[in-house]
CSV table of C-alpha atoms and ligand atoms in Angstrom, one decimal:
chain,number,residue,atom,x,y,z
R,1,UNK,CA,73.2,-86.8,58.2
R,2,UNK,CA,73.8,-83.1,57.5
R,3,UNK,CA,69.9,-82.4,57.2
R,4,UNK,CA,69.1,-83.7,60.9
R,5,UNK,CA,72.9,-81.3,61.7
R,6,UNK,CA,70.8,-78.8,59.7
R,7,UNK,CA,67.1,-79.1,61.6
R,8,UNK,CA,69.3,-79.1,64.7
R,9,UNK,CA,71.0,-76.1,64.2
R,10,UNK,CA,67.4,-74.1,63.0
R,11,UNK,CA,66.2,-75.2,66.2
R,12,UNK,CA,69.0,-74.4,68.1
R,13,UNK,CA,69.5,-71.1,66.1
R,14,UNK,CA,65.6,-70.1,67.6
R,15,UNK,CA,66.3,-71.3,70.6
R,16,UNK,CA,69.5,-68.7,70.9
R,17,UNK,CA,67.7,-66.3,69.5
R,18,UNK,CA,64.2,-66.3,71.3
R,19,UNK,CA,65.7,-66.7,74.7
R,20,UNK,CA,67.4,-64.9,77.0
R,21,UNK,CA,71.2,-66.4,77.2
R,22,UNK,CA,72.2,-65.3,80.5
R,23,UNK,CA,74.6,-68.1,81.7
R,24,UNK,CA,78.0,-65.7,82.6
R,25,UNK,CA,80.2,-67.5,80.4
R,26,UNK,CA,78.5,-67.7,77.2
R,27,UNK,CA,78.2,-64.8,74.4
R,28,UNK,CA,77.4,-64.5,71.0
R,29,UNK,CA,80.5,-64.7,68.4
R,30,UNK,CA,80.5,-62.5,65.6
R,31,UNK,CA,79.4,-63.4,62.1
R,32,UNK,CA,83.2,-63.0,60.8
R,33,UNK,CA,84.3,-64.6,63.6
R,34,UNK,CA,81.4,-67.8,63.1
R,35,UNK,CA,82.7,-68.0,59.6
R,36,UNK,CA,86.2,-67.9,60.2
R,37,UNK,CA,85.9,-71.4,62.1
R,38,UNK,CA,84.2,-72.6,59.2
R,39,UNK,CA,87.5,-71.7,57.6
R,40,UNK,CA,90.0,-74.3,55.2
R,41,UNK,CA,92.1,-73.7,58.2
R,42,UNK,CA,90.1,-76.8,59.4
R,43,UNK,CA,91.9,-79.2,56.7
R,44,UNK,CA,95.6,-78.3,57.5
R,45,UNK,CA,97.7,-80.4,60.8
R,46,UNK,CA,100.5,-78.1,62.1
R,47,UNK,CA,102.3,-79.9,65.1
R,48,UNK,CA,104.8,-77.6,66.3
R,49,UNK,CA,105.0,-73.6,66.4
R,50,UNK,CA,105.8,-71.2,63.5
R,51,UNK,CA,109.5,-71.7,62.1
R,52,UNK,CA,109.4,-75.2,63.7
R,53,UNK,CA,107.0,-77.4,62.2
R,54,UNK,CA,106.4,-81.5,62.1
R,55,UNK,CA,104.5,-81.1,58.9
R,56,UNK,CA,104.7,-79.4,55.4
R,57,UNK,CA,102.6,-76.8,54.3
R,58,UNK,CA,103.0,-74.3,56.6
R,59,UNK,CA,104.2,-71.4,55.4
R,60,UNK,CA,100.7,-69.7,55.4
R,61,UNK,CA,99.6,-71.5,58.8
R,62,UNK,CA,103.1,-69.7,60.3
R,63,UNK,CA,101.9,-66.6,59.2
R,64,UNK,CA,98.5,-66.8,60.9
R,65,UNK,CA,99.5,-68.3,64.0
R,66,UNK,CA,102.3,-64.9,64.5
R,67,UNK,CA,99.4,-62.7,63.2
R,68,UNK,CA,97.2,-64.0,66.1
R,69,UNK,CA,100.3,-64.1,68.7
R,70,UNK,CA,101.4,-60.7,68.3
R,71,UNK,CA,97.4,-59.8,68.7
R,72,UNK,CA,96.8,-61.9,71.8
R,73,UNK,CA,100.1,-59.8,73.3
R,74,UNK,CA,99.8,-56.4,72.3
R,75,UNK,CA,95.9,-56.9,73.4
R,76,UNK,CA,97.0,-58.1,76.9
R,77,UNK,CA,100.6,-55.9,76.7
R,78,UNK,CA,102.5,-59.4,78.0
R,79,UNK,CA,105.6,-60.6,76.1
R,80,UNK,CA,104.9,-64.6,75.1
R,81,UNK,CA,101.2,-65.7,73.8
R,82,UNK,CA,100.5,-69.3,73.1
R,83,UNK,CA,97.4,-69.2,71.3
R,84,UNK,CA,97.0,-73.1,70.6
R,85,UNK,CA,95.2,-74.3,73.7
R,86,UNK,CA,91.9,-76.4,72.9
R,87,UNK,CA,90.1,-74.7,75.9
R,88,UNK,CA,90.2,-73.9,79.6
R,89,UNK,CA,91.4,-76.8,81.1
R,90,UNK,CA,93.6,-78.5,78.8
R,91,UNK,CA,95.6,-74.8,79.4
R,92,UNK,CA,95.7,-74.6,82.8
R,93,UNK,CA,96.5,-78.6,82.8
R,94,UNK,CA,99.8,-77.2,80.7
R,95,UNK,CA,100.1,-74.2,82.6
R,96,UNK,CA,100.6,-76.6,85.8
R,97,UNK,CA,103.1,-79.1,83.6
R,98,UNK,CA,105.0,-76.6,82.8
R,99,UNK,CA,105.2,-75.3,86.3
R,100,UNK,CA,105.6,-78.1,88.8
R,101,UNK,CA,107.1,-81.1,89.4
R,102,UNK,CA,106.3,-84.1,91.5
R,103,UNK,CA,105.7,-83.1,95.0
R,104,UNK,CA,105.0,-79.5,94.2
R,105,UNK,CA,101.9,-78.6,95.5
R,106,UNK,CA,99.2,-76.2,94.0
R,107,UNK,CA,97.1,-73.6,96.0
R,108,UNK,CA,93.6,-73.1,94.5
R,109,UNK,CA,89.7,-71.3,95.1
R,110,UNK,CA,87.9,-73.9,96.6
R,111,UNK,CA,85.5,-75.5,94.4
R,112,UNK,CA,82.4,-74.9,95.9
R,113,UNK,CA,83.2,-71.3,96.5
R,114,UNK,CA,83.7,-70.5,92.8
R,115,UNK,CA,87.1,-72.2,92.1
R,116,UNK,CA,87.4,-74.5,89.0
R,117,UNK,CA,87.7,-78.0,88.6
R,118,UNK,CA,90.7,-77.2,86.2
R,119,UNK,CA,93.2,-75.8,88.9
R,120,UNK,CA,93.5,-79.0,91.3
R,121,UNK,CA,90.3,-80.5,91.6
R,122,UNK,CA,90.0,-84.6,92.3
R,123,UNK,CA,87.8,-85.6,89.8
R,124,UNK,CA,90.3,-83.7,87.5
R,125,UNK,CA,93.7,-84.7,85.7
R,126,UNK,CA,95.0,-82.0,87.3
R,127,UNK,CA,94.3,-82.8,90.7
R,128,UNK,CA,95.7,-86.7,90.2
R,129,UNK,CA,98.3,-85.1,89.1
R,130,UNK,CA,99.7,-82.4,91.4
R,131,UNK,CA,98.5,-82.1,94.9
R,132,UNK,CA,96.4,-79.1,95.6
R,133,UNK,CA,94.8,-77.2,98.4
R,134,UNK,CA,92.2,-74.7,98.4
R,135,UNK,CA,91.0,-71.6,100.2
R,136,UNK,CA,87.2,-70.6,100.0
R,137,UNK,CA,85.8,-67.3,99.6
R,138,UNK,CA,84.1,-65.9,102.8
R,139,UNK,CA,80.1,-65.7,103.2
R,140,UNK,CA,80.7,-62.3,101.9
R,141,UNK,CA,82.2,-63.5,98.5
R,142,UNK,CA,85.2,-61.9,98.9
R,143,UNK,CA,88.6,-64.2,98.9
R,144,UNK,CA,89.7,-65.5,102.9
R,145,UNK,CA,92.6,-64.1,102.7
R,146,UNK,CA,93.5,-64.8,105.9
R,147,UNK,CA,93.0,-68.2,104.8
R,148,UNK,CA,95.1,-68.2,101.6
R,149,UNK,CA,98.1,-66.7,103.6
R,150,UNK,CA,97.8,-69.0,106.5
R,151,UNK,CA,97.8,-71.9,103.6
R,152,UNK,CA,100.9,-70.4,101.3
R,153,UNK,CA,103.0,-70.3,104.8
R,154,UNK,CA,102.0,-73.6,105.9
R,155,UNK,CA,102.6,-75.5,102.4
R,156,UNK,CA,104.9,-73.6,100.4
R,157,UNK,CA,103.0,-74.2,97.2
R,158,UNK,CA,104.6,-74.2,93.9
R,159,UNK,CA,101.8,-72.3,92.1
R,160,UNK,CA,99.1,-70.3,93.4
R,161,UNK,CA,95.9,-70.0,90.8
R,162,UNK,CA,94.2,-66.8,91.9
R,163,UNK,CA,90.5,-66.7,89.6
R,164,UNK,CA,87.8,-69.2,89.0
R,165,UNK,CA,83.9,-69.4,88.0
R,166,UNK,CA,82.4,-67.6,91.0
R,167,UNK,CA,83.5,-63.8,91.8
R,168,UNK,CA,81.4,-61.2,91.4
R,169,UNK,CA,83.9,-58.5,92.6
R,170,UNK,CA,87.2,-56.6,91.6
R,171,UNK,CA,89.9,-58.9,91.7
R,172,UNK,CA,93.0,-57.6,93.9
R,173,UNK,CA,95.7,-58.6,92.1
R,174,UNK,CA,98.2,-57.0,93.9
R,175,UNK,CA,96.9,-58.8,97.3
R,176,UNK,CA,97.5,-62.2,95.3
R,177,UNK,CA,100.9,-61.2,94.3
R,178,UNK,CA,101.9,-60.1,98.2
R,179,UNK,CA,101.0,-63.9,99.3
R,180,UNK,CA,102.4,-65.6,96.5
R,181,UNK,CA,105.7,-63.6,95.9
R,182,UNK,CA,105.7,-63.9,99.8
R,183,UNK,CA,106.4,-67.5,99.6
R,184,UNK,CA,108.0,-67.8,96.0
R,185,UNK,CA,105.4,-69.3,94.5
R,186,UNK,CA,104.4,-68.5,90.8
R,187,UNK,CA,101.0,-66.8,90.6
R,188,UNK,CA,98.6,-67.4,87.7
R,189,UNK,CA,95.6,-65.5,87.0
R,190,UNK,CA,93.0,-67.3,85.4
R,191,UNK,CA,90.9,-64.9,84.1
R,192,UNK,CA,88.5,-67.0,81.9
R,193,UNK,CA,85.6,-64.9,82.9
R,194,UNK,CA,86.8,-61.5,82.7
R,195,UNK,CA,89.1,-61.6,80.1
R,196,UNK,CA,87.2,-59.2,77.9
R,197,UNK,CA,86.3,-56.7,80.7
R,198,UNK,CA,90.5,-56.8,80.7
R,199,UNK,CA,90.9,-56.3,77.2
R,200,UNK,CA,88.3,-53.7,77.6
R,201,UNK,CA,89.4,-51.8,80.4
R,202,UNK,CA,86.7,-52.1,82.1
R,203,UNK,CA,88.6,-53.9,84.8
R,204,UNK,CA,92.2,-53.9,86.5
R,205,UNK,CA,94.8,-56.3,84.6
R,206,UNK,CA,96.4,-59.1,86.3
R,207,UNK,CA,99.5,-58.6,84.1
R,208,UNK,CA,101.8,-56.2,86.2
R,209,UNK,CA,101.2,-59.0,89.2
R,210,UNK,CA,101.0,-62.3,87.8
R,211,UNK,CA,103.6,-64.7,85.9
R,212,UNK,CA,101.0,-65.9,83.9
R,213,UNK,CA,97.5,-65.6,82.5
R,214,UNK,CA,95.5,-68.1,81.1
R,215,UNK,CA,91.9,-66.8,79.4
R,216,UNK,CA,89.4,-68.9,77.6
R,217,UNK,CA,88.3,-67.0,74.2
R,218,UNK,CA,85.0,-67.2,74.1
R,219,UNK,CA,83.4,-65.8,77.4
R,220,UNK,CA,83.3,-62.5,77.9
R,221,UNK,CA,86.2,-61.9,74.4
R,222,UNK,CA,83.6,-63.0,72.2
R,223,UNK,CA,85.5,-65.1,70.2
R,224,UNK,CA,85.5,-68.8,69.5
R,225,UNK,CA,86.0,-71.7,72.3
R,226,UNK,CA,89.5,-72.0,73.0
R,227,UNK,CA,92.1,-70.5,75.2
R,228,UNK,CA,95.4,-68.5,75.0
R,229,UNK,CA,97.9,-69.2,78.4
R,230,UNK,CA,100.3,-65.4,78.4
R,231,UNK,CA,103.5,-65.0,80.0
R,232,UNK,CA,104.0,-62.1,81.9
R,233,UNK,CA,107.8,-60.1,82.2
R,234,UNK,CA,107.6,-60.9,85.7
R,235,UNK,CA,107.0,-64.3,84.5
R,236,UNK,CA,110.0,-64.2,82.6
R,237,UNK,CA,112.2,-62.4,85.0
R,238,UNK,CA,111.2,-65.5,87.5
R,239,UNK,CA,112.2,-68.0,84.6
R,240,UNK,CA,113.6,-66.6,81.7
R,241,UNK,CA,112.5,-70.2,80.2
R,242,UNK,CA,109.0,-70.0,81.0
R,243,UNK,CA,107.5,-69.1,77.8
R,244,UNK,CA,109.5,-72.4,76.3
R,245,UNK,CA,108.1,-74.4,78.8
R,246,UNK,CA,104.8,-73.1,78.3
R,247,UNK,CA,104.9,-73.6,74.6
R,248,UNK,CA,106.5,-77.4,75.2
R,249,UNK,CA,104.0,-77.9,77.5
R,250,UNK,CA,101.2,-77.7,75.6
R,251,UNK,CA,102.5,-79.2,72.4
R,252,UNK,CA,103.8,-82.1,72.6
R,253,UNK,CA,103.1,-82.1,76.7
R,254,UNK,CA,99.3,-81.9,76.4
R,255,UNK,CA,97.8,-81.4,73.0
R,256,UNK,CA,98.5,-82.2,69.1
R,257,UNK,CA,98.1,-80.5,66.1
R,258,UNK,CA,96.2,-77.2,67.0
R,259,UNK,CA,92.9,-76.1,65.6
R,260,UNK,CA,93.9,-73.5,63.0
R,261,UNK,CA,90.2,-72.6,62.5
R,262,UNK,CA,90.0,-71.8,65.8
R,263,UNK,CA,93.1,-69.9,65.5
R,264,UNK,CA,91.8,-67.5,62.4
R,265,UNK,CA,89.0,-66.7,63.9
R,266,UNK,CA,90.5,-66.1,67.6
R,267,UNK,CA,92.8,-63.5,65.4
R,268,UNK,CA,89.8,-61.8,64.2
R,269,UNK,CA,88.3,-61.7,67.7
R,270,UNK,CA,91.5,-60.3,68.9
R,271,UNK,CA,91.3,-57.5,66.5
R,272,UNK,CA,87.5,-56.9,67.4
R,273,UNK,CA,88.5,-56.7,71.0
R,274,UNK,CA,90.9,-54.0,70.5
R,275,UNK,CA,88.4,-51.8,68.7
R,276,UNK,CA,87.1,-49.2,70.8
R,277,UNK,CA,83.3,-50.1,70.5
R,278,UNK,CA,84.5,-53.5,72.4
R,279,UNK,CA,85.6,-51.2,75.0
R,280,UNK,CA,82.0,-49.4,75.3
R,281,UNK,CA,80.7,-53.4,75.3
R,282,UNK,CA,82.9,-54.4,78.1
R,283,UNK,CA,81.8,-51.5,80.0
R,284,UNK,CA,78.5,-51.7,79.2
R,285,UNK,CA,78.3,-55.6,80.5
R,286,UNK,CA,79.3,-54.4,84.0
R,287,UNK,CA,76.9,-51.5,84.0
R,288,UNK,CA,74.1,-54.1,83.0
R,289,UNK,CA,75.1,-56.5,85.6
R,290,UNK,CA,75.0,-53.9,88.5
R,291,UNK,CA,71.7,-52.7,87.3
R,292,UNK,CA,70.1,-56.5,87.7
R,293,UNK,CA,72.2,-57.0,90.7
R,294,UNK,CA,70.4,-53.8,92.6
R,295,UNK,CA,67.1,-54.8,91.0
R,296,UNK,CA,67.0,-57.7,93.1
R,297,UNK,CA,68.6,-57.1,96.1
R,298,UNK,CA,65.6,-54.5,96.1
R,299,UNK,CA,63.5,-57.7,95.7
R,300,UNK,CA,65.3,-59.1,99.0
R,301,UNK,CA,67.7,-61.8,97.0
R,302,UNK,CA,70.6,-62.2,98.7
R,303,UNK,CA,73.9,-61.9,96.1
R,304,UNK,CA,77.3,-63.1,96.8
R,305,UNK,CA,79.5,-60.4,96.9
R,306,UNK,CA,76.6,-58.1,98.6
R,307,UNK,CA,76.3,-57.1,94.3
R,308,UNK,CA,77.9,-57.4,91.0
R,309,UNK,CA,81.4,-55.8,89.8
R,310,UNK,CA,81.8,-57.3,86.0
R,311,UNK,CA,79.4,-59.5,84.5
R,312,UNK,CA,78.3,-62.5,87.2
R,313,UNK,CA,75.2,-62.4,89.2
R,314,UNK,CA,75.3,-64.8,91.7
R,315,UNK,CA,72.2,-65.0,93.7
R,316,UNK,CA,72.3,-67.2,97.3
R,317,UNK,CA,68.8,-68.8,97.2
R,318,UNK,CA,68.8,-70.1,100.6
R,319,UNK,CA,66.2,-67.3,102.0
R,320,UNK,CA,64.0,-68.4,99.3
R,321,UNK,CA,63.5,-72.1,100.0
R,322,UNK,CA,64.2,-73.3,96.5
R,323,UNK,CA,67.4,-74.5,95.0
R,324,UNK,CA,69.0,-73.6,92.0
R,325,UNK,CA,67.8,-76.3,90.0
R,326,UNK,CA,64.1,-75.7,90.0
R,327,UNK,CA,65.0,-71.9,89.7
R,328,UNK,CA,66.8,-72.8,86.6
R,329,UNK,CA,64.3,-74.9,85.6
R,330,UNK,CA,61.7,-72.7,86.3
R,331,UNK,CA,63.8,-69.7,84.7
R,332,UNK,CA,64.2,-71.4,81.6
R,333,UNK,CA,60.4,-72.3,81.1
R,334,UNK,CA,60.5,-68.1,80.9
R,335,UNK,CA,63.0,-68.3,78.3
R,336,UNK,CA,65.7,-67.0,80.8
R,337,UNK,CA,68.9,-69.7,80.5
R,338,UNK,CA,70.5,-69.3,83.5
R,339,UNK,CA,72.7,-72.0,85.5
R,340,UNK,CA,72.8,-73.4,89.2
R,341,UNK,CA,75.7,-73.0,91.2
R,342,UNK,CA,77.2,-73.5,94.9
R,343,UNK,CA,77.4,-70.8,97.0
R,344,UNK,CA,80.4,-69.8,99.8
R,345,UNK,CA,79.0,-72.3,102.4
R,346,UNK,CA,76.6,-74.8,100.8
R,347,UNK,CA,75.3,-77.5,102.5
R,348,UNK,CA,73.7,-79.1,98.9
R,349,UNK,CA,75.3,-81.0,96.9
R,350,UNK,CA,76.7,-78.7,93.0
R,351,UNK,CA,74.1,-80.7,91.0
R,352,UNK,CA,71.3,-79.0,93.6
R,353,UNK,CA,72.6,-76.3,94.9
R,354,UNK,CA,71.7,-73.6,96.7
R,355,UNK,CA,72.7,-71.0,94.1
R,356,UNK,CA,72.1,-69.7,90.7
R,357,UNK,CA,74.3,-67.8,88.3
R,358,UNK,CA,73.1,-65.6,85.7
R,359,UNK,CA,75.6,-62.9,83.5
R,360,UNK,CA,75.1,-60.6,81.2
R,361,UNK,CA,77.6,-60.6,78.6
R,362,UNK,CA,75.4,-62.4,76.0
R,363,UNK,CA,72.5,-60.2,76.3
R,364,UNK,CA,74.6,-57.1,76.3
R,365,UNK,CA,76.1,-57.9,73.0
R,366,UNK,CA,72.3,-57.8,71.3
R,367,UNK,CA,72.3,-54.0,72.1
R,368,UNK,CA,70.2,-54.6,75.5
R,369,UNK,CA,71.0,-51.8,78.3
R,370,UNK,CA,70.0,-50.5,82.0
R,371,UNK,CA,66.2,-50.3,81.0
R,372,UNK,CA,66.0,-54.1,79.5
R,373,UNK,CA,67.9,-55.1,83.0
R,374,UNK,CA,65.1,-53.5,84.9
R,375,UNK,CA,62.7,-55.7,82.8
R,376,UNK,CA,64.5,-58.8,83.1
R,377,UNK,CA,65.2,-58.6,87.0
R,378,UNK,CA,61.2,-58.2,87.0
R,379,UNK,CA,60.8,-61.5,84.6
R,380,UNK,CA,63.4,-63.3,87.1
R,381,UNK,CA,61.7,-62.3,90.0
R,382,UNK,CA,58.7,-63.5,88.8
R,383,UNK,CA,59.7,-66.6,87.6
R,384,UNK,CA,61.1,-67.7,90.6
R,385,UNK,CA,58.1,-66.8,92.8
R,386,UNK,CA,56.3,-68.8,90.6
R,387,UNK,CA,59.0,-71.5,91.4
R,388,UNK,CA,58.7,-71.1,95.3
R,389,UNK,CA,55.1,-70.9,95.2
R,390,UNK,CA,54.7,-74.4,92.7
R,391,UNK,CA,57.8,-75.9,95.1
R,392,UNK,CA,56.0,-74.6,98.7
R,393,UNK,CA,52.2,-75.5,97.8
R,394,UNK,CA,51.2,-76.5,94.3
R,395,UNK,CA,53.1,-79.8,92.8
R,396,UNK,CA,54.9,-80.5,95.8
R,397,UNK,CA,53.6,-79.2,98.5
R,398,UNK,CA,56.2,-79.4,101.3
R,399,UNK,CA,55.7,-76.2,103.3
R,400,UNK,CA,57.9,-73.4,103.6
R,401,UNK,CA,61.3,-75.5,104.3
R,402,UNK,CA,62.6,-76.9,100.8
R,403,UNK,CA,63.3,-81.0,101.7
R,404,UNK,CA,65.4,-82.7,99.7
R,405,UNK,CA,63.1,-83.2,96.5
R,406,UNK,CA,63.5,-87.5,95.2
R,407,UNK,CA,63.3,-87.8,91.7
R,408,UNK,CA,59.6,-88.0,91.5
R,409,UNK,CA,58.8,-84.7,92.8
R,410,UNK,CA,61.0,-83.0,90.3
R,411,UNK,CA,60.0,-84.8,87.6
R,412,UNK,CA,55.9,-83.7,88.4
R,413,UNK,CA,57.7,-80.4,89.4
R,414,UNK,CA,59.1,-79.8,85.4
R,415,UNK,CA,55.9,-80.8,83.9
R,416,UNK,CA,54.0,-78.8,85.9
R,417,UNK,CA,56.8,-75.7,85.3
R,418,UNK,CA,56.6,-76.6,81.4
R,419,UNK,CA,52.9,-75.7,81.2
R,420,UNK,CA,52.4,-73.3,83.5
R,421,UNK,CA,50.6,-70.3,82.4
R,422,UNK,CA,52.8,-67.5,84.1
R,423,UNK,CA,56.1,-68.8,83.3
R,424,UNK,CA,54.3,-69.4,80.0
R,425,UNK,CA,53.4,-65.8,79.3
R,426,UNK,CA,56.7,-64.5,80.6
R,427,UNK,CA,58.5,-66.6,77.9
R,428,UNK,CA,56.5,-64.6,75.5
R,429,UNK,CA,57.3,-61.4,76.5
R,430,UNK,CA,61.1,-62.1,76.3
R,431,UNK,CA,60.6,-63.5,72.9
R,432,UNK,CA,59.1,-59.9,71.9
R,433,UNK,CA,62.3,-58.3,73.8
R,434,UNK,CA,65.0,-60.4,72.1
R,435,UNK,CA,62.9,-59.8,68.7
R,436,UNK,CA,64.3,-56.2,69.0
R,437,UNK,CA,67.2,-57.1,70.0
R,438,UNK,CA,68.7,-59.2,66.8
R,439,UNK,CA,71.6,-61.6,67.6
R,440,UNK,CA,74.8,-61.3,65.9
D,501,DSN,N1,82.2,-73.8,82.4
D,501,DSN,C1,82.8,-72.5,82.6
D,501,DSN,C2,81.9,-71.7,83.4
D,501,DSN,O1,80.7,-71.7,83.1
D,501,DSN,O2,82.3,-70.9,84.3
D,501,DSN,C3,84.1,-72.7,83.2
D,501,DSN,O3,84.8,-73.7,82.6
């Protein structure tokens, strides 16, 4: 009924708003953009592409979907855009149709060093449906590349993913391009994360290197979920049909009619990431992240990547004898959303791992800077000494070793976090930040 919808929203509306969103691949859309999706675009089906359409009706829908194209590749400076992908995976599940055929094998970051379940994974479509191998990062976070060369000789792979949803550092696209051109294979930067620190210039673009490029829209681009999959002119000099395939790929390969809210309002994002205030934003997310990054390696935490380059902080909690879960948990009884996360070498399982990942592209778009980080890497310290302490001694009591917790002790653990007085009085000292900080 639309007045529970309603109630839900309020509550999640407070919830976004009182807390402190720092999971590295969430943001706050614009109002324009927010309203956009709640566009008429919603009521209109248009199978097909502009000029070439399986419906009537169109004539308007064609001249939003080239508005949005033309954004996506003059943002990106790439020749093809297809801006109808749903999200993330259903792209790069297109991306790898249009790209391979049975037997062709794919070459991708290891999932539990950051890679994505997306580019090859079991449990995925796209791993039933292509073969795939992976290369890890190194216990330093940086890519093995001896690894990922000894692995493109060995298998030849059709398609070499370089990105994921762990990297805290610069990515070397021209490194990528050395191994992949080195065996022919077609290289595709998935740059989900980072796609508005590229749009920004606030880090190198893939697009000299790469054939193609496949970004989700509403990470660090602050627009609304969805994805755009760019073809690259070395793309096209390698296959001068690679943008056709793309485009057949996704429809009819992979998806139906798009979603031409999702379209609009990805135009208007487009447009807002090309303004030159997006460009002090992207900046400033990196500048952010460094500054929390420092804060707590001062505080002895031990980062992959030995820091952070763009907007990821990814903290190895191994010396601290918890695992990411109860430090999210416990993070998020503060009113800090974070998430857990594997780190290069985990011997947990990803649902507790020993990692945690926090970003700060969300809480750089409310106007917070260097001097709120320095507050917040305090709050997170905090918090998660209150964790170790409640895990080591308190609720648990299991000595300075984390065991493997059984359900019992973490559900006494939560209701002990959810009433405990210093987590308590944290969350209500980053309410009073984020009051001063209003969301979009
Ligand atoms: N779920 C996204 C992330 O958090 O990195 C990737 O799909």
């Amino acid at each position: 009924m639309a007045d529970e919808v309603q109630r839900l929203i309020q509550l999640e509306k407070k919830r976004q708003t009182d807390t402190l969103q720092m999971i590295p691949s969430e943001n706050y859309a614009s109002a324009v953009v927010r309203r956009v999706m709640g566009s008429i675009f919603t009521n209109k089906y248009a199978e097909g592409y502009p000029g070439k359409r399986y419906y009537q009706g169109n004539i308007v829908v064609d001249e939003l979907e080239r508005l949005c194209q033309d954004r996506a590749k003059k943002l990106f400076g790439v020749e093809h855009a297809n801006v109808q992908p749903l999200s993330g995976s259903p792209a790069n599940l297109a991306i790898l149709k249009a790209i391979t055929n049975p037997g062709d094998i794919q070459l991708s970051q290891h999932l539990y060093t950051g890679g994505h379940l997306s580019m090859g994974w079991q449990v995925s479509i796209t791993g039933e449906y292509r073969p795939a191998i992976h290369y890890h990062l190194d216990q330093s976070g940086e890519v093995d590349w001896a690894e990922l060369k000894r692995l493109a000789k060995k298998h030849h792979p059709k398609l070499i993913w370089s990105g994921g949803t762990g990297y805290t550092r610069i990515f070397d696209w021209a490194k990528y391009a050395q191994v992949a051109d080195s065996v022919g294979a077609y290289l595709v930067a998935d740059i989900s994360h980072i796609g508005g620190l590229v749009a920004g210039g606030a880090h190198p673009s893939p697009v000299p290197f790469v054939h193609v490029v496949m970004t989700t829209t509403h990470k660090t681009l602050r627009g609304p979920r969805g994805a755009i999959i760019l073809v690259t002119a070395k793309g096209l000099a390698k296959d001068p049909d690679l943008a056709d395939k793309i485009d057949k790929a996704v429809f009819p390969g992979v998806q139906g009619g798009p979603h031409m809210e999702n379209v609009a309002a990805l135009a208007v994002a487009l447009q807002e990431a090309s303004q030159p205030k997006f460009k002090k934003y992207a900046v400033q997310i990196v500048k952010n992240s460094a500054v929390i990054a420092q804060e707590l390696m001062d505080r002895d935490y031990h980062l992959v990547g030995g820091g952070s380059a763009n907007h990821m902080i990814w903290i190895d909690l191994s010396n601290k004898h918890i695992d990411g879960w109860t430090a999210a948990w416990g993070l998020e009884y503060a009113g800090i959303i974070a998430n857990r996360q594997t780190v290069p070498g985990d011997t947990r399982s990803p649902y507790y791992p020993s990692g945690l990942r926090l970003g700060t592209p969300a809480i750089t778009t409310r106007g917070m800077r260097e001097k709120e980080m320095k507050i917040i890497a305090g709050w997170i310290d905090l918090a998660i000494k209150r964790v170790q302490l409640a895990v080591k001694t308190e609720y648990i009591n299991i000595g300075s070793e984390q065991k493997n917790l059984d359900q019992a002790d973490r559900k006494r653990f939560k209701q002990a976090m959810a009433e405990d007085k210093v987590l308590l009085t944290i969350a209500r000292q980053v309410k009073s930040l984020c009051r001063r900080f209003p969301t979009p």
